[in-house]
Short mmCIF file of C-alpha atoms in Angstrom, two decimals:
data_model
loop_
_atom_site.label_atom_id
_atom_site.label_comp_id
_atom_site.label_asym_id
_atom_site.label_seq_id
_atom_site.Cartn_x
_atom_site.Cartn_y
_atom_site.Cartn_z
CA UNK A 1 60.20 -13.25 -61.47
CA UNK A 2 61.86 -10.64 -60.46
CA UNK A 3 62.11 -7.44 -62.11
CA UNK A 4 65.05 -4.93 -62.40
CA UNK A 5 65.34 -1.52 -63.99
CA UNK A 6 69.22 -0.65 -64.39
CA UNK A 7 71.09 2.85 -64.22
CA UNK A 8 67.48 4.24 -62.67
CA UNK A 9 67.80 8.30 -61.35
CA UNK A 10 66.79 8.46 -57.96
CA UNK A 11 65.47 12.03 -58.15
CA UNK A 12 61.38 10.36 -57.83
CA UNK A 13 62.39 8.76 -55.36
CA UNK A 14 63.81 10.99 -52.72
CA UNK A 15 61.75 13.64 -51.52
CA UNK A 16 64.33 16.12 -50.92
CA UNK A 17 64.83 16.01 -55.45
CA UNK A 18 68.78 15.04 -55.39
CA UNK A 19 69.45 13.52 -58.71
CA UNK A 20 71.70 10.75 -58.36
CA UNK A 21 71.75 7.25 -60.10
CA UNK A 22 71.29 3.23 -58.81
CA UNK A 23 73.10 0.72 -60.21
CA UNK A 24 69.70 -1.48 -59.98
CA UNK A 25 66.25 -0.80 -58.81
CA UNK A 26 63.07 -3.03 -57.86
CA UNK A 27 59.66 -3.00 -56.38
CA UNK A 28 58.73 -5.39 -54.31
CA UNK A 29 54.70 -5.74 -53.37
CA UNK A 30 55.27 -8.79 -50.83
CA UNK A 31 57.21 -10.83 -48.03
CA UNK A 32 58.11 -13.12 -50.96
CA UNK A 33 58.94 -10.77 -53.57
CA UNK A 34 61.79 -8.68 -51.17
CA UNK A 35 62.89 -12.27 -50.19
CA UNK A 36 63.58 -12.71 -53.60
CA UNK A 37 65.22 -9.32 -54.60
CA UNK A 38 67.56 -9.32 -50.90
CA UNK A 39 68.79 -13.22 -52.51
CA UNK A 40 69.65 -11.96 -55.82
CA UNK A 41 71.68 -8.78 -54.18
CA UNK A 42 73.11 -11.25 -51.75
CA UNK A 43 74.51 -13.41 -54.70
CA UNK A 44 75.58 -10.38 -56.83
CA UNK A 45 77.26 -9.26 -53.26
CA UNK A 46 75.60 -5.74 -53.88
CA UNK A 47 74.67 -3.75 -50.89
CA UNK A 48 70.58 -2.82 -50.88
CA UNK A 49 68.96 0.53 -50.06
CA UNK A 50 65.37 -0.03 -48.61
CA UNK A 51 62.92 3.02 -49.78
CA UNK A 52 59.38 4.10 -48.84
CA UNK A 53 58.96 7.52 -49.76
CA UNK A 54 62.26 8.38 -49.56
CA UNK A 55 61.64 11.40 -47.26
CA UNK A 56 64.20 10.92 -44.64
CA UNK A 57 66.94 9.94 -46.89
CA UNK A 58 69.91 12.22 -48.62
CA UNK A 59 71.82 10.37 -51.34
CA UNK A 60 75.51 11.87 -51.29
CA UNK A 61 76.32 10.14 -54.65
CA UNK A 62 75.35 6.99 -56.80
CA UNK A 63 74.30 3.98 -55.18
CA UNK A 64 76.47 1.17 -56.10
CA UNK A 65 73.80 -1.18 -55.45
CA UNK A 66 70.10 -2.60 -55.38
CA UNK A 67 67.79 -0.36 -54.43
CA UNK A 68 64.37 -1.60 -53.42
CA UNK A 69 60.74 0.27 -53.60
CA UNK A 70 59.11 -0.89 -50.67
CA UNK A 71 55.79 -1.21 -51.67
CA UNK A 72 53.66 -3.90 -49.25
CA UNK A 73 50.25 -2.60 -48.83
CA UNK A 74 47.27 -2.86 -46.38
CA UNK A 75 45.51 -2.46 -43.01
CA UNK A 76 44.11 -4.21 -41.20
CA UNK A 77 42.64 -4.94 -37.61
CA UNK A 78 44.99 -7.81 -36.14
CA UNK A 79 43.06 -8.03 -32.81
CA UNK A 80 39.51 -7.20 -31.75
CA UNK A 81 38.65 -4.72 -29.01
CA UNK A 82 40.73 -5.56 -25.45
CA UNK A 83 40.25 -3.27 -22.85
CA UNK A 84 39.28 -0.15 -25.30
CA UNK A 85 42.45 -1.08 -27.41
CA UNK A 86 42.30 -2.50 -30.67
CA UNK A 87 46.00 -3.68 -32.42
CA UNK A 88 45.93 -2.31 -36.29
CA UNK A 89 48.42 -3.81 -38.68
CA UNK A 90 49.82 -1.88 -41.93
CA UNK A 91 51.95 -2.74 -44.58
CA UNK A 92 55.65 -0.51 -44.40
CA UNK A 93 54.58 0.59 -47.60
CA UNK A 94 51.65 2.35 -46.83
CA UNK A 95 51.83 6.06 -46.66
CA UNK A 96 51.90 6.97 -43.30
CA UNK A 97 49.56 10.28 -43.70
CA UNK A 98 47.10 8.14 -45.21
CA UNK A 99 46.87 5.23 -42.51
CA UNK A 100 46.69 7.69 -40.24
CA UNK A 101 43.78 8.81 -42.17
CA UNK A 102 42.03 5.21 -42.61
CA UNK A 103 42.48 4.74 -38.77
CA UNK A 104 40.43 7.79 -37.93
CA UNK A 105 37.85 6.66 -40.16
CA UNK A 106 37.94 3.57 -38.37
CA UNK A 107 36.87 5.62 -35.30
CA UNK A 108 40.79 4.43 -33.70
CA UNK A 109 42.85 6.88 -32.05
CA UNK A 110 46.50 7.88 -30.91
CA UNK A 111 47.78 8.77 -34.23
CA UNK A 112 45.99 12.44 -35.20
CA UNK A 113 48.82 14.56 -33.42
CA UNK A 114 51.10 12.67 -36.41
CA UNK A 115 48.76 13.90 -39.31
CA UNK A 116 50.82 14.66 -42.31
CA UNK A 117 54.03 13.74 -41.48
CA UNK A 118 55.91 12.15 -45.08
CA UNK A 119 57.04 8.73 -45.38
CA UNK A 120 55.48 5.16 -45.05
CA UNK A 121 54.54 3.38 -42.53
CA UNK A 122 57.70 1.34 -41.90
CA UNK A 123 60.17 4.19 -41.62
CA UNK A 124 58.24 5.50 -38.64
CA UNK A 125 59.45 3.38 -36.02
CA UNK A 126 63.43 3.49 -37.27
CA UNK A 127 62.79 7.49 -36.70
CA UNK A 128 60.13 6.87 -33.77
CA UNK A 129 58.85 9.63 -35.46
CA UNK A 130 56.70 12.33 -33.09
CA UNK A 131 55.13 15.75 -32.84
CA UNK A 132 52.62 17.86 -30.72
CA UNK A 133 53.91 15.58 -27.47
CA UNK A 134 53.03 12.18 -29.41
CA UNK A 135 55.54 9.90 -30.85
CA UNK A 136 55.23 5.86 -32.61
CA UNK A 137 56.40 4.54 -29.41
CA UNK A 138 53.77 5.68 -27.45
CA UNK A 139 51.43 3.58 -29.85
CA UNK A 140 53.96 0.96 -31.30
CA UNK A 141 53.15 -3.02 -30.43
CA UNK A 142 55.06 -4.67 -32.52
CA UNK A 143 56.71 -4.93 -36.06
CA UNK A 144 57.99 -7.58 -38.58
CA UNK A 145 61.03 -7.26 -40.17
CA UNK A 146 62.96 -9.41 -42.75
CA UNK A 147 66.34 -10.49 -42.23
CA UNK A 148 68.32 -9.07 -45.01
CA UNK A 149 70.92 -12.26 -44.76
CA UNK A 150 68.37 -14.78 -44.00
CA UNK A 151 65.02 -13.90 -45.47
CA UNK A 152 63.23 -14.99 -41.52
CA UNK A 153 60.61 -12.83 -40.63
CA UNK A 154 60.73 -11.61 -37.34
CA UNK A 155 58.84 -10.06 -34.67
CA UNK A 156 59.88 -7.02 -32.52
CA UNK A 157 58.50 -5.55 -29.59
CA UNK A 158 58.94 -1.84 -28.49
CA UNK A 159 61.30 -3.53 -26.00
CA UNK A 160 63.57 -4.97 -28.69
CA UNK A 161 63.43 -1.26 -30.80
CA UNK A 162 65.06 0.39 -27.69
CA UNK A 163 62.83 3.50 -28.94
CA UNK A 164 64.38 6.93 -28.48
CA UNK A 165 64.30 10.58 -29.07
CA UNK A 166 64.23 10.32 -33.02
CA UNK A 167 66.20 7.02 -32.29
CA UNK A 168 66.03 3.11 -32.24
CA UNK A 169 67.90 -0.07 -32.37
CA UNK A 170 67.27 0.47 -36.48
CA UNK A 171 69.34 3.74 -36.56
CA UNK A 172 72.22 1.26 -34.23
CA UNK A 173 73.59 -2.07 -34.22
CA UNK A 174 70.24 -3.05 -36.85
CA UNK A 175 71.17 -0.77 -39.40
CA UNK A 176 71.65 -2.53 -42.61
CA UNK A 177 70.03 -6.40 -41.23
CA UNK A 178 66.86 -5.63 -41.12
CA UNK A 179 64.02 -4.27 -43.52
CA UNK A 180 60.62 -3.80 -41.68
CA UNK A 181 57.68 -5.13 -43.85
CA UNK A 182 54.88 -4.42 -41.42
CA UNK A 183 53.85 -2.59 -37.91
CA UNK A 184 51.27 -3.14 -35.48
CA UNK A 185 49.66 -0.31 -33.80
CA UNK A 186 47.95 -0.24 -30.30
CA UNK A 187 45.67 2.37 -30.47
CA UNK A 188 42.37 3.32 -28.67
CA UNK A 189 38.58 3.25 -29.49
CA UNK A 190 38.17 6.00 -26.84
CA UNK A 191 39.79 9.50 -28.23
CA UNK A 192 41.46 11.47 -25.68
CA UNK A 193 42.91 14.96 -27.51
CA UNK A 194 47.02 15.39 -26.13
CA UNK A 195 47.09 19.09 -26.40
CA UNK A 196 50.07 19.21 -24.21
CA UNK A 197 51.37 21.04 -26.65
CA UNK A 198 50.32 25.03 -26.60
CA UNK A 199 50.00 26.14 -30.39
CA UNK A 200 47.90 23.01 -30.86
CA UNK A 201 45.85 23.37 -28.09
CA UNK A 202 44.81 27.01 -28.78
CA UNK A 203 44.13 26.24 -32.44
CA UNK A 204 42.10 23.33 -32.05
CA UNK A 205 40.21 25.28 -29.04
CA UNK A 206 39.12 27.97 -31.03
CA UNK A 207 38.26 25.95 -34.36
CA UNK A 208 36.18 23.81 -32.36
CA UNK A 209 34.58 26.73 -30.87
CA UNK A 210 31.50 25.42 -28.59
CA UNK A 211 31.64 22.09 -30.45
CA UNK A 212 33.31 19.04 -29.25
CA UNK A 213 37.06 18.44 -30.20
CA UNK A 214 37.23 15.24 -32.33
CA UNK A 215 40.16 12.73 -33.51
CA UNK A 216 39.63 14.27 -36.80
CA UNK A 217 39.42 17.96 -35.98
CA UNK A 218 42.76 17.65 -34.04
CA UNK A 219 44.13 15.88 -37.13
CA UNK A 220 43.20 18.71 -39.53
CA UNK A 221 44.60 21.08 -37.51
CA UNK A 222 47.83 19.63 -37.36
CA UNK A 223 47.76 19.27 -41.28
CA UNK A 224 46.92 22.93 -41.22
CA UNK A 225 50.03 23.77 -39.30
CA UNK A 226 52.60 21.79 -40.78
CA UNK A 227 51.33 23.16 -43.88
CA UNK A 228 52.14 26.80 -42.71
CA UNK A 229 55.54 25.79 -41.92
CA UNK A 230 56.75 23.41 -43.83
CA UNK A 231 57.14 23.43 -47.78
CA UNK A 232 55.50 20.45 -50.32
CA UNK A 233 58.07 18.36 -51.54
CA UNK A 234 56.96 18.63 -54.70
CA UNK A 235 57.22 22.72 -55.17
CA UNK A 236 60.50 22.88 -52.81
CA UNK A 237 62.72 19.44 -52.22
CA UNK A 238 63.23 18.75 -48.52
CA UNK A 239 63.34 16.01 -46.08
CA UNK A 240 61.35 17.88 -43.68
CA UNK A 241 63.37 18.46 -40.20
CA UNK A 242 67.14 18.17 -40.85
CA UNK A 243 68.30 18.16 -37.79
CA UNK A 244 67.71 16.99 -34.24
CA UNK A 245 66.55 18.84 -31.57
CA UNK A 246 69.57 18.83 -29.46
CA UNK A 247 70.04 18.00 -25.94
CA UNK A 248 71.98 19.65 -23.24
CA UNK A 249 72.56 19.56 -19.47
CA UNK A 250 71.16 21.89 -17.35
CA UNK A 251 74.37 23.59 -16.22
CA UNK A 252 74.63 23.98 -20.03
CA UNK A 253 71.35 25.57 -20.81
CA UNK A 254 71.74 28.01 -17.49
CA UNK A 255 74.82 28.83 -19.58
CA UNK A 256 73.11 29.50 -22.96
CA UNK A 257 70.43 31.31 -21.22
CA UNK A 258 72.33 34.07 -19.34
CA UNK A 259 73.92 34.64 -22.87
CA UNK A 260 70.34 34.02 -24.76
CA UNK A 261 67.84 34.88 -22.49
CA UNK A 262 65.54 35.03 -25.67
CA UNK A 263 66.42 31.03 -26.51
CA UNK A 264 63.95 28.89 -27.16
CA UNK A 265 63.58 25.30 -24.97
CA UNK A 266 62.00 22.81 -22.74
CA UNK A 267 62.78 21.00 -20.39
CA UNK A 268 63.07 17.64 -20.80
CA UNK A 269 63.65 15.84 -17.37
CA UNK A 270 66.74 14.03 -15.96
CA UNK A 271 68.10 17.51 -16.06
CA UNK A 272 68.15 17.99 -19.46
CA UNK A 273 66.83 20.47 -21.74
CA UNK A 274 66.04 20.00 -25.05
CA UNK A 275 66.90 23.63 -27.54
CA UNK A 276 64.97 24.21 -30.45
CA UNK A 277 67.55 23.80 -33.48
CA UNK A 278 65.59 25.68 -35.52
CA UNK A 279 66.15 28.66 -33.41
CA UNK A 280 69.87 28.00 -33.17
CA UNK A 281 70.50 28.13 -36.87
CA UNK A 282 68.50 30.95 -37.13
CA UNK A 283 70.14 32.89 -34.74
CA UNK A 284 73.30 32.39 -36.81
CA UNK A 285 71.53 33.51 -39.93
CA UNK A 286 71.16 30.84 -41.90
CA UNK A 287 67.12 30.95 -42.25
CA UNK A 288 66.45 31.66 -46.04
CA UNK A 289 70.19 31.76 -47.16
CA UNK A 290 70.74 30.03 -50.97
CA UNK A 291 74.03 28.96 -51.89
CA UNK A 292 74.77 29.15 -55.37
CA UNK A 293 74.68 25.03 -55.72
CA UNK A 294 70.90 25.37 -55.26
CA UNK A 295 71.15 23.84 -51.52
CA UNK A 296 69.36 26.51 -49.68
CA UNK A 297 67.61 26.61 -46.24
CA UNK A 298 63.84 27.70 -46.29
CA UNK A 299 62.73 30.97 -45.19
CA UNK A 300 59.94 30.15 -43.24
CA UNK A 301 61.96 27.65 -41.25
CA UNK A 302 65.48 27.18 -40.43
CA UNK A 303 65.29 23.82 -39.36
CA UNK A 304 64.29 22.68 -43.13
CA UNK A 305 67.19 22.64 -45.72
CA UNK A 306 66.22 22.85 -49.75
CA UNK A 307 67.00 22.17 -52.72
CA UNK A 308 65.93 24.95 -55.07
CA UNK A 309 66.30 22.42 -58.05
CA UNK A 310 69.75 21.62 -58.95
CA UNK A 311 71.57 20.83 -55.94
CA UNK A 312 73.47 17.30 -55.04
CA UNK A 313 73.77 15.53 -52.23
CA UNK A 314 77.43 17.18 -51.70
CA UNK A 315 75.78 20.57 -51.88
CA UNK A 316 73.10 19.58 -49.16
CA UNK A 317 75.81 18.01 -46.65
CA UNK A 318 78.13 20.86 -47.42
CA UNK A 319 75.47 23.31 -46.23
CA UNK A 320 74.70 21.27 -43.72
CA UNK A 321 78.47 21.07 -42.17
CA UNK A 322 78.57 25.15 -42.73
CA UNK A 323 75.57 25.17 -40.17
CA UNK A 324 76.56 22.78 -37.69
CA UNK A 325 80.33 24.91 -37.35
CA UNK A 326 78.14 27.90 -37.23
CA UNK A 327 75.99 26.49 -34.84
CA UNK A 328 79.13 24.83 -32.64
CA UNK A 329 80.84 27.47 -32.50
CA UNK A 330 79.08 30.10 -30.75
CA UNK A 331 76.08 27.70 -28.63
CA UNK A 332 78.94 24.82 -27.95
CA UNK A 333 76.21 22.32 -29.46
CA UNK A 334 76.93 19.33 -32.24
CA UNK A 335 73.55 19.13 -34.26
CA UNK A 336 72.94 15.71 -35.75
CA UNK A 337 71.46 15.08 -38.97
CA UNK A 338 68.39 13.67 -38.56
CA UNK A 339 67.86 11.63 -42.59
CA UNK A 340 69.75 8.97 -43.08
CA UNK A 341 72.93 9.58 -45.46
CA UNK A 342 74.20 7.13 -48.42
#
């Protein structure tokens, strides 16, 4: 039987603390139990808002619809060992930090360098979610996902997700038809750090000290610095990194640079180069600014936008359109929001 709360506030369920209010709200534990909730919304002709964690997610206003707690636990190995590879399935409801954390004490790497990152398990392929040179598509098989018209379960492969920088085929021409129940991992039983990336590298080098470097110590390092940079949800609302790195041509960033010869980026082949947002905004000084709605963005990070306790969604989006002008007008560079907006 399905169960529905009415009128619910949304502010639990969004990490970044907007209160705002859905017209209905279930949790769903199983395959059969979202069936059941997307027929009911398909009969009432209400649209449905899919939610994990809610960490990547900005409500703008009410939701005029269904709005369903993905909850659909477990992990588990789907394969045995094939060629040092083993395939691990999880539920989308799992939290993402914490399967992480099960498959290290599994003794099954790929995932440390995404230690601590928010959200469940099934919002990390619409995102293809990365950091420290390591993102789900490097270690993505294969996902299920229910057909929101339908109710068929199908299967995906990384082919079908057309994986991108912070992108997929979920974030395109998927949005809205399909919710992902579950994700299959290929990961290794051989752990080979990727310390490609510097600050990493020379943290986990000197806490390791003479002593090997292990899946685990990489993964508490990580944890370490994302703590030192980024606030707890529950002491400061956020969604974590609001914007996309942004991409420009190299005649662009030989541009920038002669102007900015302090800018911060990397090249990111195809002659592209990839600027660090969070030193854009910064440079327009918006790192630590509060507007009087209670949108604000943190001081520790200008790529992070806050809510210091009372702001909407209007007040985060109209902070969020002051820095992208900002930011446009004197780089020439469109920064897109990286949460999803409803």
């Amino acid at each position: 039987m399905l169960e529905l709360s009415h009128h619910v506030d949304l502010k639990p369920y969004n990490t970044m603390g907007i209160s705002c209010f859905a017209d209905y709200l279930t949790r769903v534990s199983s395959e059969g139990e979202l069936r059941e909730a997307l027929e009911w919304a398909g009969e009432k002709k209400l649209p449905v808002c899919p939610l994990g964690e809610g960490s990547n997610v900005i409500f703008s206003g009410d939701f005029q619809g269904l709005v369903i707690a993905i909850g659909i636990k477990g992990c588990e190995v789907a394969t045995g060992e094939i060629d040092g590879q083993v395939l691990v399935k999880a539920g989308a409801g799992e939290s993402w930090h914490e399967f992480v954390q099960w498959s290290l004490s599994q003794n099954y790497y790929g995932l440390e360098n995404l230690s601590l990152i928010p959200g469940c398990v099934g919002a990390a392929p619409i995102q293809n979610i990365g950091a420290y040179g390591v993102e789900v598509k490097d270690v993505f098989h294969s996902l299920q996902a229910m057909d929101v018209v339908t109710g068929e379960v199908v299967t995906l492969t990384g082919e079908d997700c057309q994986f991108g920088y912070r992108n997929s085929v979920f974030k395109g021409k998927y949005r809205d038809r399909f919710i992902i129940v579950s994700v299959t991992f290929s990961l290794s039983k051989t752990f080979e750090p990727q310390l490609d990336y510097g600050q990493l590298q020379r943290e986990v080098l000197q806490t390791a000290g003479v002593n090997p470097v292990t899946g685990q110590l990489v993964s508490d390092v990580v944890c370490r610095i994302r703590n030192s940079r980024l606030p707890a949800p529950e002491q400061l609302g956020n969604a974590g990194s609001f914007f996309k790195n942004p991409m420009v041509t190299r005649e662009h960033y030989q541009k920038l640079l002669e102007q900015e010869p302090e800018m911060v980026a990397f090249s990111s082949g195809d002659e592209c180069w990839k600027l660090a947002a969070g030193w854009l905004i910064d440079q327009c000084g918006f790192k630590g600014v509060a507007y009087s709605t209670g949108a604000g963005v943190y001081r520790y990070q200008a790529l992070v936008l806050v809510n210091h306790g009372h702001a909407d969604g209007q007040a985060i989006l109209t902070l969020a359109g002051d820095i992208r002008e900002a930011v446009s007008e004197r780089f020439g560079v469109d920064l897109e929001i990286e949460p999803r907006i409803y």
